[in-house]
Amino acid sequence: MDESRMFQENTFDNYLNSAAPICEDGAFQKKGHSARTLSPEEAEKLSRDQALVSDFKKLKLEKDAQKNWDLFYKRNSTNFFKDRHWTTREFEDLKACREFEDQKLTILEAGCGVGNCLFPLLEEDLNIFAYACDFSPRAVEYVKKNTLYNIERCKVFQCDLTKDDLLENIPADSVDVATLIFVLSAIHPDKMHLALQNIYKVLKPGKCVLFRDYGLYDHAMLRFKSGSKLGENFYVRQDGTRSYFFTDEFLSHLFMAVGYEQVVNEYVLRETVNRKEGLRVPRVFLQSKFRKPLSEA
Ligand SMILES: C[S@@+](CC[C@H](N)C(=O)[O-])C[C@H]1O[C@@H](n2cnc3c(N)ncnc32)[C@H](O)[C@@H]1O
């Protein structure tokens, strides 16, 4: 399922700073290595919006990052993101991670939110143990309160992926697959590598991080009003949460500098349609897979 579907219509506006709800069309999807080409109007808009938020405000947003995500879940409870059943389908790698059919997999969902990916996955695949963590204590509480939460099948904990050592909750070299689904974009680009280093320690050698997040020139990037820009491809929403828009090159450097090997790194280009207004909008995501090498160099 497209990421656009995970938003409830009434709150999708807030998320994209958009004026109208958008539903998935599903008629169009393209994968590849080239980013989207902007129309002349879009290119002009982006080149006009160069003013950056003040350094004072940038520092405050960084300091308040956890608070702002927690307030996000206070406002939206568990109703914002829709459950996603696409994890196994789109990342068929999850299945491919098994070396034999009945192998029990240990997964880590880094930045799990309220579990919209986690619970569908636990329902679909009974042979999984899942670690899940999030920045927001409130989101973690929602996961624990979910009727599907079962300590025999999952362990959820609060953590800042850029600061708190995952080894406090997960044994070293024990995870078969880690997911980062729309999480890295919420982290300051200067700190993204810290989250990747942290995950590296708990991954088994030879195993992968599955990544999906906003790509350069996604519609959401073009909807930011002037005064929202924090840096190159990095913006702040009205609620104080932030979003980075990735190029394949940036992501590749980020992972490889930490020591991962690139397996897949491609743009997914889709069109979604606002049926009420008959508007088509381009969505751009980056879907990638990076492996911890079997032996350290
Ligand atoms: C856009 S939401 C995506 C949530 C979930 N992955 C999903 O797809 O439903 C981004 C999540 O990243 C979490 N997050 C942001 N910064 C984080 C950090 N430094 N450490 C851990 N989680 C973080 C937020 O609390 C939020 O739940």
Short mmCIF file of C-alpha atoms and ligand atoms in Angstrom, two decimals:
data_model
loop_
_atom_site.label_atom_id
_atom_site.label_comp_id
_atom_site.label_asym_id
_atom_site.label_seq_id
_atom_site.Cartn_x
_atom_site.Cartn_y
_atom_site.Cartn_z
CA MET A 1 0.00 0.00 0.00
CA ASP A 2 1.24 3.47 -0.83
CA GLU A 3 2.42 5.65 2.02
CA SER A 4 -0.31 8.14 1.16
CA ARG A 5 -2.86 5.56 2.30
CA MET A 6 -1.48 5.43 5.76
CA PHE A 7 -2.88 8.86 6.49
CA GLN A 8 -6.44 9.36 7.55
CA GLU A 9 -8.07 11.82 5.21
CA ASN A 10 -8.93 14.37 7.87
CA THR A 11 -5.40 14.64 9.20
CA PHE A 12 -3.46 14.14 6.01
CA ASP A 13 -3.70 17.90 5.41
CA ASN A 14 -1.72 18.69 8.52
CA TYR A 15 0.95 16.28 7.56
CA LEU A 16 1.58 17.61 4.10
CA ASN A 17 0.65 21.22 4.88
CA SER A 18 -1.78 20.51 2.14
CA ALA A 19 -5.13 22.10 1.40
CA ALA A 20 -6.99 18.99 0.38
CA PRO A 21 -7.07 15.30 1.17
CA ILE A 22 -5.32 13.01 -1.21
CA CYS A 23 -6.15 9.40 -1.95
CA GLU A 24 -4.11 6.87 -3.77
CA ASP A 25 -4.82 6.42 -7.41
CA GLY A 26 -2.62 3.39 -7.79
CA ALA A 27 -2.69 3.67 -11.57
CA PHE A 28 0.89 4.78 -11.87
CA GLN A 29 4.09 3.58 -10.32
CA LYS A 30 7.65 3.66 -11.56
CA LYS A 31 10.86 2.54 -9.92
CA GLY A 32 14.32 3.67 -10.86
CA HIS A 33 17.45 5.65 -10.25
CA SER A 34 16.41 9.00 -11.61
CA ALA A 35 14.77 11.58 -9.41
CA ARG A 36 11.62 13.35 -10.52
CA THR A 37 11.99 16.22 -12.97
CA LEU A 38 10.39 19.42 -11.72
CA SER A 39 8.04 21.47 -13.85
CA PRO A 40 9.32 25.04 -14.51
CA GLU A 41 6.77 26.37 -11.95
CA GLU A 42 7.91 23.91 -9.29
CA ALA A 43 11.58 24.68 -9.96
CA GLU A 44 10.82 28.37 -9.65
CA LYS A 45 8.97 27.88 -6.37
CA LEU A 46 11.86 25.93 -4.85
CA SER A 47 14.47 28.42 -6.00
CA ARG A 48 12.35 31.26 -4.57
CA ASP A 49 12.02 29.58 -1.14
CA GLN A 50 15.61 29.89 -0.01
CA ALA A 51 15.16 31.75 3.31
CA LEU A 52 16.15 29.55 6.22
CA VAL A 53 14.60 29.39 9.66
CA SER A 54 16.75 31.27 12.24
CA ASP A 55 19.55 29.38 14.00
CA PHE A 56 17.79 30.00 17.32
CA LYS A 57 14.61 28.31 16.08
CA LYS A 58 16.60 25.46 14.51
CA LEU A 59 18.29 24.76 17.85
CA LYS A 60 14.96 24.87 19.65
CA LEU A 61 13.42 22.43 17.17
CA GLU A 62 16.30 20.03 17.72
CA LYS A 63 16.01 20.37 21.49
CA ASP A 64 12.23 19.87 21.37
CA ALA A 65 12.24 17.07 18.78
CA GLN A 66 11.08 14.39 21.19
CA LYS A 67 8.48 16.68 22.78
CA ASN A 68 7.08 17.57 19.36
CA TRP A 69 6.66 13.93 18.34
CA ASP A 70 5.09 13.15 21.70
CA LEU A 71 2.63 16.03 21.25
CA PHE A 72 1.93 14.74 17.75
CA TYR A 73 0.77 11.41 19.24
CA LYS A 74 -1.09 13.23 22.03
CA ARG A 75 -3.11 15.10 19.38
CA ASN A 76 -3.57 12.22 16.98
CA SER A 77 -3.58 9.24 19.32
CA THR A 78 -3.43 6.08 17.19
CA ASN A 79 -5.60 7.54 14.45
CA PHE A 80 -3.11 9.24 12.20
CA PHE A 81 -1.23 6.59 10.27
CA LYS A 82 -3.26 3.77 8.82
CA ASP A 83 -2.16 0.19 9.29
CA ARG A 84 0.19 -0.92 6.61
CA HIS A 85 0.03 -4.39 5.27
CA TRP A 86 2.51 -3.63 2.57
CA THR A 87 5.64 -4.44 4.47
CA THR A 88 5.85 -8.04 3.43
CA ARG A 89 4.55 -7.35 -0.06
CA GLU A 90 6.73 -4.41 -1.00
CA PHE A 91 9.81 -5.58 0.82
CA GLU A 92 9.62 -9.15 -0.30
CA ASP A 93 13.04 -9.29 1.27
CA LEU A 94 11.43 -10.02 4.59
CA LYS A 95 10.55 -13.45 3.29
CA ALA A 96 13.87 -13.73 1.51
CA CYS A 97 15.59 -13.16 4.86
CA ARG A 98 14.74 -16.72 5.82
CA GLU A 99 17.43 -19.23 5.06
CA PHE A 100 14.97 -22.08 5.61
CA GLU A 101 11.19 -22.11 5.63
CA ASP A 102 10.41 -22.34 9.33
CA GLN A 103 13.22 -20.09 10.49
CA LYS A 104 12.16 -17.74 13.27
CA LEU A 105 13.14 -14.18 12.40
CA THR A 106 14.08 -11.45 14.84
CA ILE A 107 13.20 -8.03 13.54
CA LEU A 108 13.74 -4.50 14.77
CA GLU A 109 11.30 -1.79 13.83
CA ALA A 110 13.24 1.38 14.53
CA GLY A 111 10.89 4.36 15.01
CA CYS A 112 7.75 2.22 15.21
CA GLY A 113 5.28 5.00 16.05
CA VAL A 114 2.10 3.40 17.36
CA GLY A 115 2.76 0.10 15.61
CA ASN A 116 0.98 0.51 12.27
CA CYS A 117 3.66 -1.58 10.61
CA LEU A 118 4.46 -3.79 13.57
CA PHE A 119 1.05 -5.27 14.30
CA PRO A 120 0.07 -6.14 10.72
CA LEU A 121 3.45 -7.82 10.41
CA LEU A 122 3.01 -9.83 13.62
CA GLU A 123 -0.44 -10.88 12.42
CA GLU A 124 0.80 -11.88 9.00
CA ASP A 125 3.90 -13.73 10.09
CA LEU A 126 3.62 -15.85 13.20
CA ASN A 127 7.23 -16.84 13.15
CA ILE A 128 8.67 -13.46 14.10
CA PHE A 129 9.95 -11.87 17.28
CA ALA A 130 9.92 -8.10 16.99
CA TYR A 131 11.82 -5.44 18.84
CA ALA A 132 10.28 -2.04 18.32
CA CYS A 133 11.31 1.35 19.61
CA ASP A 134 10.28 4.97 19.28
CA PHE A 135 11.32 8.41 20.45
CA SER A 136 7.87 9.23 21.80
CA PRO A 137 6.97 7.71 25.20
CA ARG A 138 3.31 8.16 24.32
CA ALA A 139 3.67 6.18 21.08
CA VAL A 140 5.39 3.39 23.03
CA GLU A 141 2.52 3.34 25.53
CA TYR A 142 0.00 3.04 22.69
CA VAL A 143 1.92 0.03 21.36
CA LYS A 144 1.91 -1.59 24.81
CA LYS A 145 -1.84 -0.99 25.18
CA ASN A 146 -2.66 -2.54 21.81
CA THR A 147 -4.60 -5.77 22.31
CA LEU A 148 -2.20 -7.49 19.89
CA TYR A 149 0.81 -6.61 22.05
CA ASN A 150 2.23 -9.81 23.48
CA ILE A 151 5.54 -9.90 25.32
CA GLU A 152 6.23 -13.36 24.00
CA ARG A 153 6.25 -11.98 20.47
CA CYS A 154 7.51 -8.42 20.85
CA LYS A 155 9.36 -6.01 23.05
CA VAL A 156 8.78 -2.29 22.68
CA PHE A 157 10.85 0.40 24.35
CA GLN A 158 11.40 4.13 24.24
CA CYS A 159 14.67 5.33 22.78
CA ASP A 160 16.35 8.12 20.88
CA LEU A 161 18.06 6.21 18.08
CA THR A 162 20.74 8.90 17.86
CA LYS A 163 21.63 8.75 21.57
CA ASP A 164 20.46 5.67 23.46
CA ASP A 165 22.43 2.49 22.90
CA LEU A 166 20.18 -0.21 21.40
CA LEU A 167 22.43 -2.77 23.10
CA GLU A 168 20.67 -1.90 26.36
CA ASN A 169 17.59 -3.68 25.01
CA ILE A 170 18.80 -5.90 22.18
CA PRO A 171 21.76 -8.32 22.16
CA ALA A 172 24.60 -7.53 19.76
CA ASP A 173 24.46 -9.21 16.33
CA SER A 174 21.02 -10.69 16.97
CA VAL A 175 18.62 -9.02 14.50
CA ASP A 176 17.76 -10.61 11.12
CA VAL A 177 16.19 -7.53 9.63
CA ALA A 178 15.74 -3.93 10.76
CA THR A 179 13.23 -1.49 9.26
CA LEU A 180 13.40 2.28 9.05
CA ILE A 181 10.04 3.38 7.67
CA PHE A 182 9.61 7.16 7.42
CA VAL A 183 11.87 7.62 10.45
CA LEU A 184 15.26 8.81 9.25
CA SER A 185 13.57 11.80 7.56
CA ALA A 186 12.46 12.94 11.02
CA ILE A 187 16.05 13.05 12.30
CA HIS A 188 18.46 15.95 11.76
CA PRO A 189 20.74 15.07 8.81
CA ASP A 190 23.84 15.64 10.99
CA LYS A 191 22.65 12.90 13.35
CA MET A 192 21.28 10.32 10.92
CA HIS A 193 24.56 8.40 10.89
CA LEU A 194 24.29 7.90 14.67
CA ALA A 195 21.00 6.04 14.23
CA LEU A 196 22.56 3.88 11.51
CA GLN A 197 25.61 3.07 13.69
CA ASN A 198 23.30 2.13 16.54
CA ILE A 199 21.31 -0.29 14.37
CA TYR A 200 24.52 -1.73 12.88
CA LYS A 201 25.55 -3.04 16.30
CA VAL A 202 22.45 -5.19 16.77
CA LEU A 203 22.19 -6.52 13.19
CA LYS A 204 23.59 -9.96 12.47
CA PRO A 205 26.47 -9.85 9.98
CA GLY A 206 25.10 -10.34 6.46
CA LYS A 207 21.64 -8.98 7.41
CA CYS A 208 19.87 -5.87 6.17
CA VAL A 209 18.16 -2.61 7.00
CA LEU A 210 15.02 -2.06 4.91
CA PHE A 211 14.45 1.63 4.32
CA ARG A 212 11.51 3.56 2.92
CA ASP A 213 11.16 7.32 3.20
CA TYR A 214 10.49 10.59 1.38
CA GLY A 215 12.41 11.16 -1.84
CA LEU A 216 13.58 14.42 -3.33
CA TYR A 217 10.76 16.52 -4.86
CA ASP A 218 7.99 14.50 -3.28
CA HIS A 219 4.77 16.50 -3.33
CA ALA A 220 5.09 17.10 0.41
CA MET A 221 8.37 18.96 -0.19
CA LEU A 222 6.74 21.30 -2.68
CA ARG A 223 3.83 22.09 -0.36
CA PHE A 224 5.94 23.70 2.37
CA LYS A 225 5.22 27.37 2.74
CA SER A 226 8.10 29.85 2.75
CA GLY A 227 9.63 30.12 6.21
CA SER A 228 9.66 26.31 6.68
CA LYS A 229 13.09 25.56 5.28
CA LEU A 230 15.76 24.40 7.75
CA GLY A 231 18.50 23.47 5.28
CA GLU A 232 19.02 21.66 2.01
CA ASN A 233 16.04 19.33 1.48
CA PHE A 234 15.07 19.72 5.15
CA TYR A 235 11.83 21.37 6.33
CA VAL A 236 9.74 21.91 9.45
CA ARG A 237 6.01 21.24 9.60
CA GLN A 238 3.59 23.50 11.44
CA ASP A 239 3.59 21.13 14.43
CA GLY A 240 7.37 21.34 14.84
CA THR A 241 8.13 17.87 13.44
CA ARG A 242 10.70 17.90 10.66
CA SER A 243 11.15 16.14 7.38
CA TYR A 244 14.15 15.49 5.18
CA PHE A 245 13.76 14.54 1.50
CA PHE A 246 16.39 12.03 0.36
CA THR A 247 18.36 11.67 -2.83
CA ASP A 248 19.61 8.16 -3.55
CA GLU A 249 23.16 9.50 -3.52
CA PHE A 250 22.87 11.09 -0.07
CA LEU A 251 21.36 7.93 1.39
CA SER A 252 23.96 5.72 -0.19
CA HIS A 253 26.84 7.80 1.25
CA LEU A 254 25.18 7.88 4.64
CA PHE A 255 24.85 4.10 4.95
CA MET A 256 28.16 3.26 3.32
CA ALA A 257 30.12 5.66 5.56
CA VAL A 258 28.87 3.64 8.52
CA GLY A 259 30.05 0.38 6.92
CA TYR A 260 26.92 -1.01 5.25
CA GLU A 261 26.91 -2.39 1.70
CA GLN A 262 24.27 -1.21 -0.73
CA VAL A 263 21.90 -3.86 -2.04
CA VAL A 264 19.03 -1.78 -3.48
CA ASN A 265 18.53 1.99 -3.55
CA GLU A 266 15.83 3.28 -5.85
CA TYR A 267 13.15 5.90 -6.20
CA VAL A 268 9.54 4.87 -6.28
CA LEU A 269 7.53 7.42 -8.25
CA ARG A 270 3.78 7.37 -7.94
CA GLU A 271 0.89 9.61 -8.72
CA THR A 272 -1.88 10.06 -6.23
CA VAL A 273 -5.17 11.68 -6.98
CA ASN A 274 -7.37 13.92 -4.94
CA ARG A 275 -10.67 12.61 -6.20
CA LYS A 276 -12.66 15.50 -4.76
CA GLU A 277 -10.67 18.08 -6.68
CA GLY A 278 -9.46 15.89 -9.53
CA LEU A 279 -5.86 16.88 -8.77
CA ARG A 280 -2.98 14.53 -9.50
CA VAL A 281 0.08 14.90 -7.33
CA PRO A 282 3.49 13.27 -7.69
CA ARG A 283 4.76 11.25 -4.76
CA VAL A 284 8.41 10.29 -4.55
CA PHE A 285 9.78 7.75 -2.10
CA LEU A 286 13.14 6.15 -1.74
CA GLN A 287 13.07 2.40 -1.12
CA SER A 288 16.36 0.82 -0.25
CA LYS A 289 18.15 -2.06 1.35
CA PHE A 290 21.61 -1.93 2.97
CA ARG A 291 23.52 -4.89 4.38
CA LYS A 292 25.92 -5.25 7.29
CA PRO A 293 28.89 -7.08 5.72
CA LEU A 294 29.49 -10.69 6.65
CA SER A 295 32.98 -9.85 7.79
CA GLU A 296 34.20 -6.46 8.98
CA ALA A 297 36.73 -4.84 6.63
C1 LIG B 1 6.55 9.65 10.37
S1 LIG B 1 6.59 8.75 11.88
C2 LIG B 1 6.66 7.09 11.28
C3 LIG B 1 6.27 6.09 12.33
C4 LIG B 1 6.26 4.63 11.85
N1 LIG B 1 7.55 4.19 11.36
C5 LIG B 1 5.22 4.44 10.79
O1 LIG B 1 5.59 4.34 9.63
O2 LIG B 1 4.02 4.43 11.16
C6 LIG B 1 8.26 9.04 12.46
C7 LIG B 1 8.56 8.38 13.79
O3 LIG B 1 9.95 8.52 14.07
C8 LIG B 1 10.10 8.70 15.46
N2 LIG B 1 11.40 9.33 15.69
C9 LIG B 1 11.80 10.56 15.33
N3 LIG B 1 13.05 10.79 15.75
C10 LIG B 1 13.47 9.67 16.40
C11 LIG B 1 14.66 9.30 17.08
N4 LIG B 1 15.69 10.14 17.19
N5 LIG B 1 14.72 8.08 17.65
C12 LIG B 1 13.66 7.22 17.57
N6 LIG B 1 12.51 7.51 16.92
C13 LIG B 1 12.42 8.73 16.35
C14 LIG B 1 8.91 9.58 15.82
O4 LIG B 1 8.60 9.55 17.20
C15 LIG B 1 7.81 9.00 14.95
O5 LIG B 1 7.09 8.01 15.63
#
